[in-house]
């Protein structure tokens, strides 16, 4: 797969992921990780690449969605205050783990949580 | 309050690792804190931002090497997300959720099976061959 094809496919998958996120509120990121892993070739480092790419996209989508939620009044910023510092600290720890962890184990943790998330959606 | 902080911390670790925690915070908020689903989703969105920003920032060099693709993905993803939420609305799509949930379960099992085949090597065999050829 050449670079242009990869870029186009990635953009398409991101759009689908975004649409799912917009409709259901969550879940698009999971399919995007799986799709990007396939596009990047399923190599040992491709899973981490897929995860990083998805995080970047999900971050952008979440900013947009958060703004919409705040403007619509579905949530107040003060509701989330208590979680902000733990989030930052967790982010630092998580980023370090992401760097060091074996891709195989990252994939397994991911898979288990995906099944859990899917089951929650069904029931 | 300590529990809030601990739950936030551990779900943020998972979020930064890209595994999302399966919406653990949303479950915690709706089940244990009696927060409404919509507000819980809103809190989840806001709390995700510091964790994800730090993770993306720490991976910036790897992402930057392919920045055009990442940028295009961010733009298409965000545009699709906003369009879907504005025009389609949050369809009380129980059926949509069930179908998507089933897809996720399938994706999770498939991904797990794939991971069983992955080797522990940092480089793939092809990478090693390529490096040998270049010597």
CSV table of C-alpha atoms in Angstrom, one decimal:
chain,number,residue,atom,x,y,z
A,1,UNK,CA,0.0,0.0,0.0
A,2,UNK,CA,1.6,3.3,-1.0
A,3,UNK,CA,1.6,6.4,1.1
A,4,UNK,CA,-1.3,8.1,-0.6
A,5,UNK,CA,-3.6,5.1,-0.3
A,6,UNK,CA,-2.7,4.8,3.4
A,7,UNK,CA,-3.5,8.5,3.9
A,8,UNK,CA,-6.8,8.2,2.1
A,9,UNK,CA,-7.8,5.1,3.9
A,10,UNK,CA,-6.8,6.6,7.3
A,11,UNK,CA,-8.9,9.7,6.6
A,12,UNK,CA,-11.9,7.5,5.6
A,13,UNK,CA,-11.6,5.5,8.7
A,14,UNK,CA,-11.3,8.6,10.8
A,15,UNK,CA,-14.5,9.9,9.3
A,16,UNK,CA,-16.3,6.7,10.1
A,17,UNK,CA,-15.0,6.8,13.6
A,18,UNK,CA,-16.0,10.4,14.0
A,19,UNK,CA,-19.5,9.6,12.7
A,20,UNK,CA,-19.9,6.8,15.2
A,21,UNK,CA,-18.6,9.0,18.0
A,22,UNK,CA,-21.1,11.7,17.0
A,23,UNK,CA,-24.0,9.3,16.9
A,24,UNK,CA,-23.3,7.1,19.9
A,25,UNK,CA,-21.1,9.4,22.0
A,26,UNK,CA,-18.3,6.9,22.2
A,27,UNK,CA,-16.7,3.9,20.6
A,28,UNK,CA,-15.3,5.3,17.4
A,29,UNK,CA,-11.8,5.3,18.6
A,30,UNK,CA,-11.8,1.5,19.1
A,31,UNK,CA,-12.6,0.7,15.5
A,32,UNK,CA,-10.0,3.4,14.4
A,33,UNK,CA,-7.2,1.6,16.4
A,34,UNK,CA,-8.1,-1.7,14.7
A,35,UNK,CA,-8.4,-0.1,11.3
A,36,UNK,CA,-5.1,1.8,11.5
A,37,UNK,CA,-3.3,-1.3,12.8
A,38,UNK,CA,-4.4,-3.0,9.6
A,39,UNK,CA,-3.5,-0.1,7.4
A,40,UNK,CA,0.0,0.3,9.0
A,41,UNK,CA,0.6,-3.4,8.3
A,42,UNK,CA,0.1,-5.2,11.5
A,43,UNK,CA,3.8,-5.0,12.4
A,44,UNK,CA,5.1,-5.0,15.9
A,45,UNK,CA,5.3,-1.2,16.1
A,46,UNK,CA,2.2,-0.6,14.1
A,47,UNK,CA,-0.2,-1.1,17.0
A,48,UNK,CA,1.4,1.6,19.0
A,49,UNK,CA,1.3,3.9,15.9
A,50,UNK,CA,-2.3,3.1,15.5
A,51,UNK,CA,-3.0,3.9,19.2
A,52,UNK,CA,-1.1,7.2,19.0
A,53,UNK,CA,-2.9,8.2,15.8
A,54,UNK,CA,-6.2,7.4,17.2
A,55,UNK,CA,-5.5,9.3,20.4
A,56,UNK,CA,-4.6,12.4,18.4
A,57,UNK,CA,-7.9,12.1,16.4
A,58,UNK,CA,-10.0,11.3,19.5
A,59,UNK,CA,-8.4,14.3,21.3
A,60,UNK,CA,-9.6,16.7,18.5
A,61,UNK,CA,-13.0,15.1,18.4
A,62,UNK,CA,-13.3,15.3,22.2
A,63,UNK,CA,-12.4,19.0,22.3
A,64,UNK,CA,-15.1,19.7,19.7
A,65,UNK,CA,-17.7,17.5,21.5
A,66,UNK,CA,-16.8,18.9,24.9
A,67,UNK,CA,-17.4,22.4,23.6
A,68,UNK,CA,-20.8,21.4,22.2
A,69,UNK,CA,-21.7,19.7,25.5
A,70,UNK,CA,-20.7,22.8,27.5
A,71,UNK,CA,-22.5,25.2,25.2
A,72,UNK,CA,-25.7,23.1,25.3
A,73,UNK,CA,-25.5,23.0,29.1
A,74,UNK,CA,-25.3,19.2,29.3
A,75,UNK,CA,-22.4,19.6,31.7
A,76,UNK,CA,-20.6,22.3,33.7
A,77,UNK,CA,-16.9,22.7,33.8
A,78,UNK,CA,-17.1,22.6,37.6
A,79,UNK,CA,-18.5,19.0,37.4
A,80,UNK,CA,-15.2,17.8,36.1
A,81,UNK,CA,-12.8,19.9,38.2
A,82,UNK,CA,-12.0,17.1,40.6
A,83,UNK,CA,-10.9,14.8,37.8
A,84,UNK,CA,-8.6,17.1,36.0
A,85,UNK,CA,-5.4,16.7,38.1
A,86,UNK,CA,-5.8,12.9,38.4
A,87,UNK,CA,-6.3,12.9,34.6
A,88,UNK,CA,-3.1,14.8,34.1
A,89,UNK,CA,-1.2,12.6,36.5
A,90,UNK,CA,-2.7,9.5,34.9
A,91,UNK,CA,-1.8,10.8,31.5
A,92,UNK,CA,1.9,11.1,32.5
A,93,UNK,CA,1.9,7.6,33.9
A,94,UNK,CA,0.0,6.2,30.9
A,95,UNK,CA,2.3,7.9,28.4
A,96,UNK,CA,5.3,6.4,30.1
A,97,UNK,CA,3.7,2.9,30.1
A,98,UNK,CA,2.7,3.3,26.4
A,99,UNK,CA,6.3,4.0,25.6
A,100,UNK,CA,7.7,1.0,27.5
A,101,UNK,CA,5.0,-1.7,27.2
A,102,UNK,CA,5.4,-4.6,24.8
A,103,UNK,CA,3.0,-4.1,21.9
A,104,UNK,CA,1.6,-7.6,22.4
A,105,UNK,CA,0.5,-6.9,25.9
A,106,UNK,CA,-0.9,-3.5,25.0
A,107,UNK,CA,-2.9,-5.2,22.3
A,108,UNK,CA,-4.2,-7.7,24.8
A,109,UNK,CA,-5.3,-5.1,27.4
A,110,UNK,CA,-6.9,-3.2,24.6
A,111,UNK,CA,-8.8,-6.3,23.3
A,112,UNK,CA,-10.2,-7.2,26.8
A,113,UNK,CA,-11.4,-3.7,27.4
A,114,UNK,CA,-13.0,-3.5,23.9
A,115,UNK,CA,-14.9,-6.7,24.6
A,116,UNK,CA,-16.0,-5.2,27.9
A,117,UNK,CA,-17.1,-1.9,26.2
A,118,UNK,CA,-19.0,-3.9,23.5
A,119,UNK,CA,-20.8,-6.0,26.1
A,120,UNK,CA,-21.8,-2.9,28.0
A,121,UNK,CA,-23.3,-1.5,24.8
A,122,UNK,CA,-25.3,-4.6,24.1
A,123,UNK,CA,-26.7,-4.9,27.7
B,1,UNK,CA,-13.6,12.1,47.1
B,2,UNK,CA,-10.5,9.9,47.4
B,3,UNK,CA,-12.3,7.3,45.3
B,4,UNK,CA,-13.1,9.9,42.7
B,5,UNK,CA,-9.5,10.8,42.4
B,6,UNK,CA,-8.4,7.2,42.3
B,7,UNK,CA,-10.9,6.3,39.6
B,8,UNK,CA,-9.9,9.3,37.6
B,9,UNK,CA,-6.3,8.5,37.9
B,10,UNK,CA,-6.5,4.9,36.8
B,11,UNK,CA,-8.9,5.5,34.0
B,12,UNK,CA,-6.6,8.3,32.8
B,13,UNK,CA,-3.7,5.9,32.7
B,14,UNK,CA,-5.7,3.6,30.4
B,15,UNK,CA,-6.9,6.5,28.3
B,16,UNK,CA,-3.3,7.7,27.8
B,17,UNK,CA,-2.3,4.3,26.8
B,18,UNK,CA,-5.0,4.4,24.1
B,19,UNK,CA,-7.1,1.7,25.5
B,20,UNK,CA,-9.8,4.0,26.7
B,21,UNK,CA,-10.8,2.1,29.8
B,22,UNK,CA,-14.1,1.1,28.2
B,23,UNK,CA,-15.7,4.2,29.6
B,24,UNK,CA,-14.9,3.2,33.2
B,25,UNK,CA,-15.4,6.7,34.4
B,26,UNK,CA,-18.8,6.9,32.8
B,27,UNK,CA,-19.8,3.6,34.5
B,28,UNK,CA,-18.4,4.8,37.9
B,29,UNK,CA,-20.3,8.1,37.6
B,30,UNK,CA,-23.6,6.7,36.5
B,31,UNK,CA,-23.6,3.7,38.8
B,32,UNK,CA,-21.9,4.9,42.0
B,33,UNK,CA,-22.4,8.7,41.8
B,34,UNK,CA,-25.9,8.9,40.4
B,35,UNK,CA,-24.8,11.2,37.7
B,36,UNK,CA,-27.1,11.3,34.6
B,37,UNK,CA,-25.8,9.6,31.4
B,38,UNK,CA,-25.4,12.8,29.5
B,39,UNK,CA,-23.6,14.7,32.2
B,40,UNK,CA,-21.3,11.6,32.8
B,41,UNK,CA,-20.5,11.6,29.1
B,42,UNK,CA,-19.7,15.3,29.3
B,43,UNK,CA,-17.5,14.9,32.3
B,44,UNK,CA,-15.8,12.0,30.6
B,45,UNK,CA,-15.1,14.2,27.5
B,46,UNK,CA,-13.6,17.0,29.6
B,47,UNK,CA,-11.5,14.8,31.9
B,48,UNK,CA,-10.1,13.0,28.9
B,49,UNK,CA,-8.4,16.1,27.6
B,50,UNK,CA,-5.5,16.5,30.0
B,51,UNK,CA,-4.7,12.8,29.8
B,52,UNK,CA,-4.9,12.5,26.0
B,53,UNK,CA,-3.0,15.8,25.5
B,54,UNK,CA,-0.1,14.6,27.6
B,55,UNK,CA,0.0,11.2,25.8
B,56,UNK,CA,-0.1,12.8,22.4
B,57,UNK,CA,2.5,15.3,23.3
B,58,UNK,CA,4.9,12.6,24.5
B,59,UNK,CA,4.4,10.7,21.3
B,60,UNK,CA,4.7,13.9,19.2
B,61,UNK,CA,8.0,12.9,17.5
B,62,UNK,CA,6.5,9.6,16.1
B,63,UNK,CA,3.3,11.4,15.2
B,64,UNK,CA,5.1,14.3,13.6
B,65,UNK,CA,6.9,12.0,11.2
B,66,UNK,CA,3.6,11.4,9.6
B,67,UNK,CA,1.9,14.7,10.4
B,68,UNK,CA,0.0,15.2,7.2
B,69,UNK,CA,-1.9,12.0,7.6
B,70,UNK,CA,-2.5,12.7,11.2
B,71,UNK,CA,-3.8,16.2,10.4
B,72,UNK,CA,-6.1,15.0,7.7
B,73,UNK,CA,-7.5,12.3,10.0
B,74,UNK,CA,-8.1,14.9,12.8
B,75,UNK,CA,-9.9,17.1,10.4
B,76,UNK,CA,-12.1,14.5,8.8
B,77,UNK,CA,-12.8,12.8,12.1
B,78,UNK,CA,-13.8,16.0,13.9
B,79,UNK,CA,-15.9,17.2,10.9
B,80,UNK,CA,-17.7,13.8,10.8
B,81,UNK,CA,-18.2,13.8,14.5
B,82,UNK,CA,-19.7,17.3,14.6
B,83,UNK,CA,-21.9,16.6,11.6
B,84,UNK,CA,-23.2,13.4,13.0
B,85,UNK,CA,-24.1,14.8,16.3
B,86,UNK,CA,-25.8,17.9,14.9
B,87,UNK,CA,-27.7,16.4,12.1
B,88,UNK,CA,-28.4,12.9,13.2
B,89,UNK,CA,-28.8,13.7,16.8
B,90,UNK,CA,-28.3,11.1,19.6
B,91,UNK,CA,-30.7,8.6,18.1
B,92,UNK,CA,-32.1,6.6,20.9
B,93,UNK,CA,-30.6,3.9,18.9
B,94,UNK,CA,-30.8,0.9,21.1
B,95,UNK,CA,-30.5,-1.2,17.9
B,96,UNK,CA,-27.6,0.8,16.7
B,97,UNK,CA,-25.9,0.3,20.1
B,98,UNK,CA,-26.5,-3.4,20.0
B,99,UNK,CA,-25.1,-3.8,16.5
B,100,UNK,CA,-22.1,-1.6,17.3
B,101,UNK,CA,-21.6,-3.4,20.6
B,102,UNK,CA,-21.6,-6.8,18.8
B,103,UNK,CA,-19.0,-5.3,16.4
B,104,UNK,CA,-16.8,-4.2,19.2
B,105,UNK,CA,-17.0,-7.7,20.9
B,106,UNK,CA,-16.0,-9.2,17.6
B,107,UNK,CA,-13.2,-6.7,17.1
B,108,UNK,CA,-11.9,-7.3,20.6
B,109,UNK,CA,-11.8,-11.1,20.1
B,110,UNK,CA,-10.2,-10.7,16.7
B,111,UNK,CA,-7.6,-8.3,18.0
B,112,UNK,CA,-6.8,-10.6,21.0
B,113,UNK,CA,-6.3,-13.5,18.6
B,114,UNK,CA,-4.0,-11.3,16.5
B,115,UNK,CA,-2.0,-10.4,19.6
B,116,UNK,CA,-1.4,-14.1,20.3
B,117,UNK,CA,0.5,-14.3,17.0
B,118,UNK,CA,2.6,-11.2,17.7
B,119,UNK,CA,6.2,-12.0,18.7
B,120,UNK,CA,8.1,-10.4,21.5
B,121,UNK,CA,10.7,-9.0,19.2
B,122,UNK,CA,10.9,-5.2,19.0
B,123,UNK,CA,11.6,-5.4,15.3
B,124,UNK,CA,9.8,-7.6,12.9
B,125,UNK,CA,11.7,-10.2,10.8
B,126,UNK,CA,11.3,-8.1,7.7
B,127,UNK,CA,12.9,-5.1,9.5
B,128,UNK,CA,15.8,-7.2,10.6
B,129,UNK,CA,16.3,-8.6,7.0
B,130,UNK,CA,16.2,-5.1,5.6
B,131,UNK,CA,18.9,-3.9,8.1
B,132,UNK,CA,21.1,-6.9,7.2
B,133,UNK,CA,20.9,-6.1,3.5
B,134,UNK,CA,21.8,-2.5,4.1
B,135,UNK,CA,25.1,-3.4,5.8
